Structures are given as structure tokens and as C-alpha cells.
Amino acid sequence: MEIIARMNVGGPATQVMGLCERLNHEEFDHRLYTGHVEGGEGDHLHLRNSAVEVHRIPGLGRSVKPADDYRALSGLTRAMRGFRPHIVHTRTAKAGALGRVAACLSGVGSARIHVFHGHLLYGYFSPAKRHLYVRTERLLAHVSDRLVTVGSQVRDELLQAGIGRPEQYVVIPPGVRAGPVPDRGAARAALGLPQDAPVVAYVGRLTQVKRPDRFVAVAHAVLGRIPGCHFVMCGGGELGRQVERDAETVRDSFHLLGWRGDVETVYAAADVVLLTSDNEGTPLTLVEAGMAGTPVVSTLVGSVSEVVRDGHTGLLSGTDPDELAAHTVRLLSDPGLARRMGGAARDWTTYAFNLDRLVSDTEDLYRSLCETRGRHLLARGNGR
């Protein structure tokens, strides 16, 4: 039983879609429970080769709303008693909390897995809310069989916060299906970009933790040294209007695309992909950019260093816009270096973050839990 608050365009939903499509359905009866599917109200999630039934849980969402949360908790508990899954597999903070509490209330005896695609320790909350988040996750760890993180650094930061025990953790990096990448000329024509200008791209949500304001600050610094550079922002969020205002003075060099389903076109058109976040897990933007052969410049946060091999597949930096700008200018000014890093990034990400590896790691985790839980139930049945 896989539980996620929303199936949208984010990294967690991308991982779920890959598992829905590729898991061995003869071995695993894998069912998806969610509160919302982006772009539709139907009861099926349409994948490349099949359609997966979606089980809707009314009230399940990201925001804290006591009435909705109670409704979602009740719905999940009833669903567990009806399905009686061997494993409850939760993703995202809200679904992780409600799903694990429901697993306790249901009395079914399922093994419980929660996935941290990142964490909310930095860049999200006030100190008081962060304290509450940490206390809640510590309590939930006590009723979890496995805690999965997308990178080793994310695991280490959670352990430093006192969340869970080392033996509970399993690191399973994300898996990405590489889509067809158009050639540079076609990509730039599709986006209305000049064919011969340097292009820097941002792909992600326009929210505070992603720091799109920092991307705009980097753009100003780069334009001071490379006046003909163009900057592309692909994404949406609550800071969209603020980004428009911040970029007003350089609007001829800025292209705000909103959300696009063909992110491969953005990567193909770019000379550099820039990530400016204060906090990350293992960002799929950098994996996808690598698979497209585009070098990246990124802040050194979360498990970014497990995606970007500094000096080999891209350049890592502190959070200072001038430092990020200097790395970006270096790549834009040395096409040979950028080309070598892009090729190395393609080789590395295709090897380390492919979808088949994600599916294999997840199936191995499910099997190990079923074997462990089976031995435990057998011991209880024998009075031991």
C-alpha cells in the first residue's frame, strides 16, 4: 500500500510513477493511495504502457487542516483493514504521519516504510515549528520498520536530529527514466531563444526554499560579465510574481516559461543548469540535466554532492550569489570544459540513477521486510 499526499510534477510523484509501471506485478500487488492527482479527477494514473488505478483518500493533502486530516486518517485506516497489506509505504511528511498512525490503528500488522525525499530541517520552518517537526518524526520513527532516504547526507542529517536509529535506515537513490533529448537548435527554436547566445536554466518550484531570488541575483552578476547571456526559468509557485518583479530590470534576458512537460527541451537548450536551493534531498533536476548532458552549478546542500561530482560533472558552491555566478561564468567561458563535464554527467547519472536500479532496490527492500515480518509472526505463533 503506497501512500502519497499528491501526485503532481515533483520528485516523489515521479518515483511513484516509475514504481507503478515497473514493479513485478506478479509478485507484488502494489496499490496507490493519494489525495490528489495533478491535472485530472479520474480514478486512473496513465503511464506510458498502462493505467494504474488510483485509490482516492478524501482530505489527504499537504496543509495541516484538522478536519481534513481526521477524515484522511479514518479513510486510510478503513482502507488498510479492507486491503490488509503486508507493507505500508509512505512518502512526504503529511502522508507519512497519517499513514503510519493509520497503520498502528488498523491492527493489520503491516510493516511500515517511510521515505524521506529530503527533509524539513532547514529552510522551511520557524525554530518552534522545526522543533515540533523533529519531535513528531522522532515519535513516528518508533513505529517505522525502515526509514528510506534518497541520499547518505540526508540520512546523516536526520540521524543528527535524533530521528530514528542507524539500523532503520536504507539509502535508495532516485531513479529516472531518461526521455528523448532534442538537439540544441530545435530546443532553442521551440523556446524562442537565440541560437548563439549563452543560456542558463532553472527548473523547479518557485518557492522560498528553492531561492529563485538567488537565481535572479546570479543572473544580474553574470550579465555584468557576459551581457548577451539569457536566463530561462521553468516552473511555478507562490513566488512567481515576485520573480517577475525582481527580473524586470533584465527582462530582455529573462524567459519565464511556467510549468512545462517537456523539461528535456529546457535542458537541451541550456549551456548550464543552475540550482540555487537552501535545502534539497537528491534533486531530480540535477539528475535529469546530467542525463541530457548539460553541466550544472549548484549550491552544496543536502545530497547534491551525491549527484554532482564536483569538478567532474559540474561545479558546487556555497550559497553566495557571486560565487555561484563565478562558477557559471567559468563554464560559459570554456565550452570545452562544459562539454567534457556534460559528457561525464551523462555517463554518471545514467549509471547511478536509472529507473531499473530504483525498482530493483525497492523490490529487494519489500522482500527483506516480508521475510523479516514472516519470521516474527512465526515466532509469535510458536509462543516465542
XYZ file of C-alpha atoms in Angstrom:
384
model
C 0.000 0.000 0.000
C 1.755 3.138 -1.248
C 0.567 6.444 0.220
C 1.471 9.920 -1.028
C -0.362 13.184 -0.413
C -0.327 14.387 -4.024
C 0.621 13.002 -7.413
C 1.999 16.140 -9.039
C 5.072 17.127 -11.044
C 7.500 16.736 -8.117
C 10.227 14.207 -7.451
C 8.280 11.917 -5.080
C 5.434 11.513 -7.578
C 7.939 10.780 -10.341
C 9.396 7.942 -8.276
C 5.959 6.528 -7.544
C 5.040 6.563 -11.240
C 8.189 4.647 -12.097
C 7.430 2.003 -9.474
C 3.790 1.715 -10.535
C 4.925 0.955 -14.045
C 7.949 -1.269 -13.454
C 7.387 -3.289 -10.262
C 6.903 -7.024 -10.790
C 3.098 -7.152 -10.624
C 3.081 -10.947 -10.469
C 4.996 -10.781 -7.185
C 3.647 -7.532 -5.718
C 0.037 -6.349 -5.533
C 1.021 -2.674 -5.435
C -1.801 -0.176 -4.815
C -1.549 3.603 -4.814
C -3.480 5.813 -2.350
C -3.427 9.596 -2.679
C -5.492 12.696 -2.077
C -4.939 14.433 -5.393
C -3.724 13.688 -8.915
C -2.385 16.702 -10.810
C -4.348 17.583 -13.923
C -7.279 15.244 -13.533
C -10.059 13.897 -11.385
C -10.215 10.362 -12.779
C -9.531 7.113 -10.985
C -6.537 6.040 -13.083
C -2.955 7.222 -13.420
C -1.979 6.941 -17.081
C 1.562 5.704 -17.628
C 3.454 5.009 -20.818
C 2.455 1.389 -21.104
C -0.517 1.017 -18.777
C -3.010 2.693 -16.474
C -2.811 2.235 -12.700
C -5.893 2.520 -10.532
C -5.703 5.349 -8.021
C -7.439 4.941 -4.657
C -8.560 8.404 -3.508
C -8.379 9.355 0.157
C -10.597 12.413 0.803
C -8.878 15.053 2.913
C -5.307 13.862 2.263
C -3.152 16.872 1.370
C -0.060 18.823 2.366
C -1.558 21.521 4.596
C -2.432 20.982 8.246
C -6.250 21.054 8.413
C -7.584 19.142 11.421
C -10.964 18.230 9.918
C -9.416 17.036 6.639
C -6.612 15.242 8.473
C -9.099 13.331 10.639
C -11.108 12.389 7.542
C -7.943 11.190 5.773
C -6.786 9.215 8.829
C -10.159 7.487 9.050
C -10.136 6.732 5.331
C -6.643 5.277 5.438
C -7.474 3.121 8.461
C -10.559 1.705 6.730
C -8.602 1.097 3.539
C -5.905 -0.820 5.409
C -8.446 -3.034 7.126
C -10.002 -3.778 3.757
C -6.770 -4.381 1.807
C -4.707 -5.853 4.690
C -1.325 -5.032 3.078
C 1.892 -6.704 4.142
C 3.680 -3.354 3.705
C 2.570 0.259 4.132
C 4.927 2.522 2.162
C 4.545 6.278 2.790
C 6.073 9.335 1.137
C 6.012 13.065 2.006
C 5.601 14.405 5.529
C 1.800 14.549 5.834
C 1.174 11.180 4.177
C 3.993 9.717 6.257
C 2.442 10.873 9.506
C -1.155 9.897 8.736
C -0.173 6.654 7.013
C 1.947 5.385 9.868
C -0.612 6.347 12.512
C -3.327 4.628 10.466
C -1.152 1.519 10.218
C -0.993 1.430 14.025
C -4.737 1.993 14.408
C -5.748 -0.549 11.772
C -4.420 -3.533 13.721
C -3.379 -5.191 10.447
C 0.266 -5.658 11.471
C 1.788 -4.280 8.261
C 5.477 -3.486 8.000
C 5.966 0.280 7.728
C 8.345 2.120 5.419
C 8.638 5.887 5.201
C 10.674 7.662 2.516
C 12.398 10.988 3.166
C 12.845 12.533 -0.287
C 14.520 15.328 1.600
C 13.653 16.764 4.985
C 12.167 19.885 6.534
C 15.031 20.579 8.939
C 16.333 23.679 7.138
C 14.728 26.457 5.167
C 11.062 25.715 5.886
C 10.036 26.474 9.464
C 10.499 28.835 12.377
C 12.541 27.362 15.270
C 9.349 26.432 17.135
C 7.824 24.645 14.142
C 11.120 22.927 13.402
C 11.185 21.628 16.981
C 7.655 20.263 16.576
C 8.595 18.637 13.253
C 11.631 16.929 14.791
C 9.660 15.667 17.830
C 6.934 14.308 15.546
C 9.373 12.495 13.273
C 11.187 11.028 16.287
C 7.913 9.565 17.541
C 6.947 8.258 14.104
C 10.360 6.616 13.717
C 9.485 4.405 16.694
C 6.598 2.870 14.719
C 8.580 2.503 11.470
C 10.367 -0.636 10.328
C 12.519 1.150 7.737
C 13.343 4.773 7.024
C 14.440 5.299 3.444
C 16.442 8.330 2.325
C 17.393 9.369 -1.193
C 20.979 10.064 -0.183
C 23.534 9.433 2.541
C 23.791 13.089 3.563
C 20.017 13.297 4.091
C 20.239 10.188 6.292
C 23.105 11.642 8.320
C 21.294 14.949 8.916
C 18.165 13.126 10.110
C 20.235 10.975 12.463
C 21.978 14.095 13.811
C 18.495 15.438 14.609
C 17.786 12.287 16.623
C 15.266 10.858 14.141
C 15.429 7.063 14.053
C 18.290 4.634 14.609
C 21.089 3.877 12.134
C 19.926 0.292 11.587
C 16.485 1.522 10.467
C 17.875 3.472 7.527
C 18.203 2.342 3.937
C 19.563 4.643 1.223
C 17.782 4.245 -2.112
C 18.726 6.998 -4.595
C 16.031 8.128 -7.018
C 15.607 6.527 -10.402
C 14.821 8.493 -13.533
C 13.690 7.434 -16.975
C 15.681 9.475 -19.465
C 13.387 10.941 -22.117
C 14.421 11.769 -25.691
C 16.545 14.920 -25.770
C 16.105 17.221 -28.795
C 19.122 18.771 -30.439
C 20.214 22.185 -29.248
C 18.978 24.113 -32.269
C 15.493 22.613 -32.207
C 15.233 23.124 -28.443
C 16.152 26.796 -28.667
C 13.774 27.369 -31.545
C 10.946 25.761 -29.539
C 11.639 28.069 -26.573
C 12.185 31.220 -28.639
C 15.843 31.534 -27.617
C 18.655 32.886 -29.807
C 20.784 30.153 -31.327
C 24.181 31.623 -30.478
C 23.684 33.165 -27.012
C 24.817 31.572 -23.722
C 21.798 30.153 -21.856
C 21.448 29.344 -18.130
C 18.370 27.407 -16.959
C 16.486 26.922 -13.690
C 13.992 24.054 -13.398
C 11.926 23.752 -10.227
C 9.274 25.221 -7.988
C 9.295 28.968 -7.356
C 9.174 28.639 -3.573
C 11.242 30.083 -0.751
C 13.438 27.030 -0.087
C 14.416 26.860 -3.782
C 15.562 30.520 -3.664
C 14.559 31.762 -7.109
C 15.561 35.227 -5.845
C 19.124 33.901 -5.665
C 18.867 32.772 -9.289
C 17.875 36.326 -10.265
C 20.807 37.721 -8.253
C 23.186 35.326 -10.037
C 21.729 36.438 -13.367
C 22.492 40.072 -12.595
C 26.079 39.167 -11.660
C 26.613 37.032 -14.779
C 25.173 39.706 -17.069
C 27.783 42.110 -15.718
C 30.451 39.870 -17.309
C 28.532 38.235 -20.177
C 25.966 40.825 -21.322
C 24.430 38.614 -24.017
C 23.507 35.754 -21.683
C 19.906 34.544 -21.453
C 18.199 33.029 -18.400
C 15.334 30.534 -18.516
C 13.103 29.681 -15.546
C 10.890 26.607 -15.908
C 8.468 26.161 -13.023
C 5.757 27.801 -10.990
C 4.869 28.593 -7.409
C 3.865 31.258 -4.938
C 6.936 33.403 -5.692
C 6.218 33.665 -9.406
C 5.047 37.285 -9.260
C 7.987 38.267 -7.073
C 10.427 36.726 -9.567
C 8.793 38.725 -12.367
C 9.280 41.935 -10.398
C 12.885 41.099 -9.461
C 13.759 40.326 -13.093
C 12.059 43.418 -14.504
C 15.340 45.320 -14.964
C 16.784 42.498 -17.096
C 13.547 41.287 -18.693
C 15.044 41.172 -22.196
C 17.406 38.475 -20.945
C 14.799 36.564 -18.915
C 12.354 33.905 -20.091
C 9.706 32.749 -17.586
C 8.235 29.576 -19.061
C 5.928 28.356 -16.293
C 5.481 24.604 -15.943
C 6.352 22.515 -18.999
C 6.009 18.803 -19.561
C 8.993 18.762 -21.942
C 11.754 19.663 -19.488
C 14.196 17.804 -21.742
C 13.794 20.716 -24.175
C 14.896 23.155 -21.467
C 17.953 21.069 -20.578
C 18.910 20.666 -24.247
C 18.670 24.412 -24.839
C 20.842 25.309 -21.831
C 24.600 25.600 -21.583
C 24.390 25.409 -17.770
C 21.640 24.333 -15.361
C 21.727 26.299 -12.100
C 20.251 25.131 -8.776
C 20.121 27.765 -6.027
C 18.307 25.997 -3.151
C 18.829 26.359 0.591
C 17.796 22.726 1.155
C 17.446 19.656 -1.076
C 17.285 15.891 -0.934
C 18.655 14.362 -4.121
C 17.230 16.801 -6.683
C 15.861 15.208 -9.840
C 16.558 18.421 -11.742
C 20.279 17.723 -11.499
C 19.830 14.059 -12.417
C 17.745 14.966 -15.467
C 20.193 17.684 -16.513
C 23.034 15.182 -16.281
C 21.150 12.638 -18.386
C 20.671 15.372 -21.006
C 24.424 16.021 -20.999
C 24.180 19.526 -19.515
C 26.676 20.536 -16.804
C 25.338 22.102 -13.612
C 26.270 24.654 -10.993
C 24.599 24.094 -7.629
C 24.618 25.074 -4.001
C 26.194 22.365 -1.854
C 23.141 21.316 0.169
C 21.523 18.001 1.107
C 22.719 15.109 -1.026
C 23.567 17.270 -4.044
C 27.203 16.113 -3.888
C 25.964 12.536 -4.467
C 24.542 13.649 -7.823
C 27.112 16.238 -8.900
C 30.732 15.135 -8.744
C 32.370 18.482 -8.098
C 34.867 19.439 -10.788
C 33.967 16.394 -12.879
C 30.268 16.563 -13.794
C 29.590 20.101 -12.559
C 30.609 22.722 -10.005
C 29.402 23.051 -6.404
C 29.309 26.262 -4.442
C 28.281 27.963 -1.257
C 25.100 29.997 -1.239
C 26.731 33.343 -2.124
C 25.368 34.573 -5.498
C 28.758 35.932 -6.533
C 30.381 32.508 -6.027
C 27.595 30.814 -7.994
C 27.979 33.438 -10.713
C 31.750 32.881 -10.912
C 31.242 29.132 -11.448
C 28.575 29.813 -14.069
C 30.815 32.248 -15.949
C 33.639 29.710 -15.861
C 31.537 27.107 -17.672
C 30.061 29.606 -20.123
C 33.527 30.921 -20.958
C 35.075 27.484 -21.541
C 32.883 25.425 -23.937
C 35.407 22.582 -23.939
C 35.221 22.223 -20.159
C 31.430 22.437 -20.241
C 31.284 19.776 -22.961
C 33.544 17.396 -21.013
C 31.560 17.883 -17.808
C 28.287 17.366 -19.660
C 29.513 14.094 -21.138
C 30.762 12.879 -17.765
C 27.439 13.887 -16.177
C 25.520 11.854 -18.755
C 27.629 8.761 -18.092
C 27.415 9.083 -14.295
C 23.717 9.839 -13.916
C 22.650 7.216 -16.450
C 24.597 4.619 -14.494
C 23.727 5.674 -10.923
C 20.151 6.958 -11.206
C 18.400 4.756 -13.733
C 14.842 3.589 -13.118
C 15.643 -0.142 -13.247
C 18.010 0.281 -10.304
C 15.325 2.075 -8.273
C 12.834 -0.718 -8.960
C 15.350 -3.438 -8.074
C 16.338 -1.727 -4.812
C 12.691 -1.278 -3.829
C 11.775 -4.883 -4.618
C 14.728 -6.072 -2.534
C 13.528 -3.901 0.371
C 9.991 -5.311 0.129
C 11.269 -8.905 0.061
C 13.552 -8.380 3.053
C 10.732 -6.864 5.096
C 8.315 -9.656 4.216
C 10.903 -12.259 5.204
C 11.649 -10.479 8.491
C 7.973 -9.953 9.302
C 7.184 -13.585 8.416
C 9.809 -14.877 10.843
C 8.486 -12.539 13.539
C 4.885 -13.747 13.130
C 6.034 -17.383 13.086
C 7.952 -16.847 16.343
C 4.883 -15.272 17.937
C 2.749 -18.202 16.779
C 5.159 -20.622 18.467
C 4.935 -18.744 21.727
C 8.441 -17.274 21.473
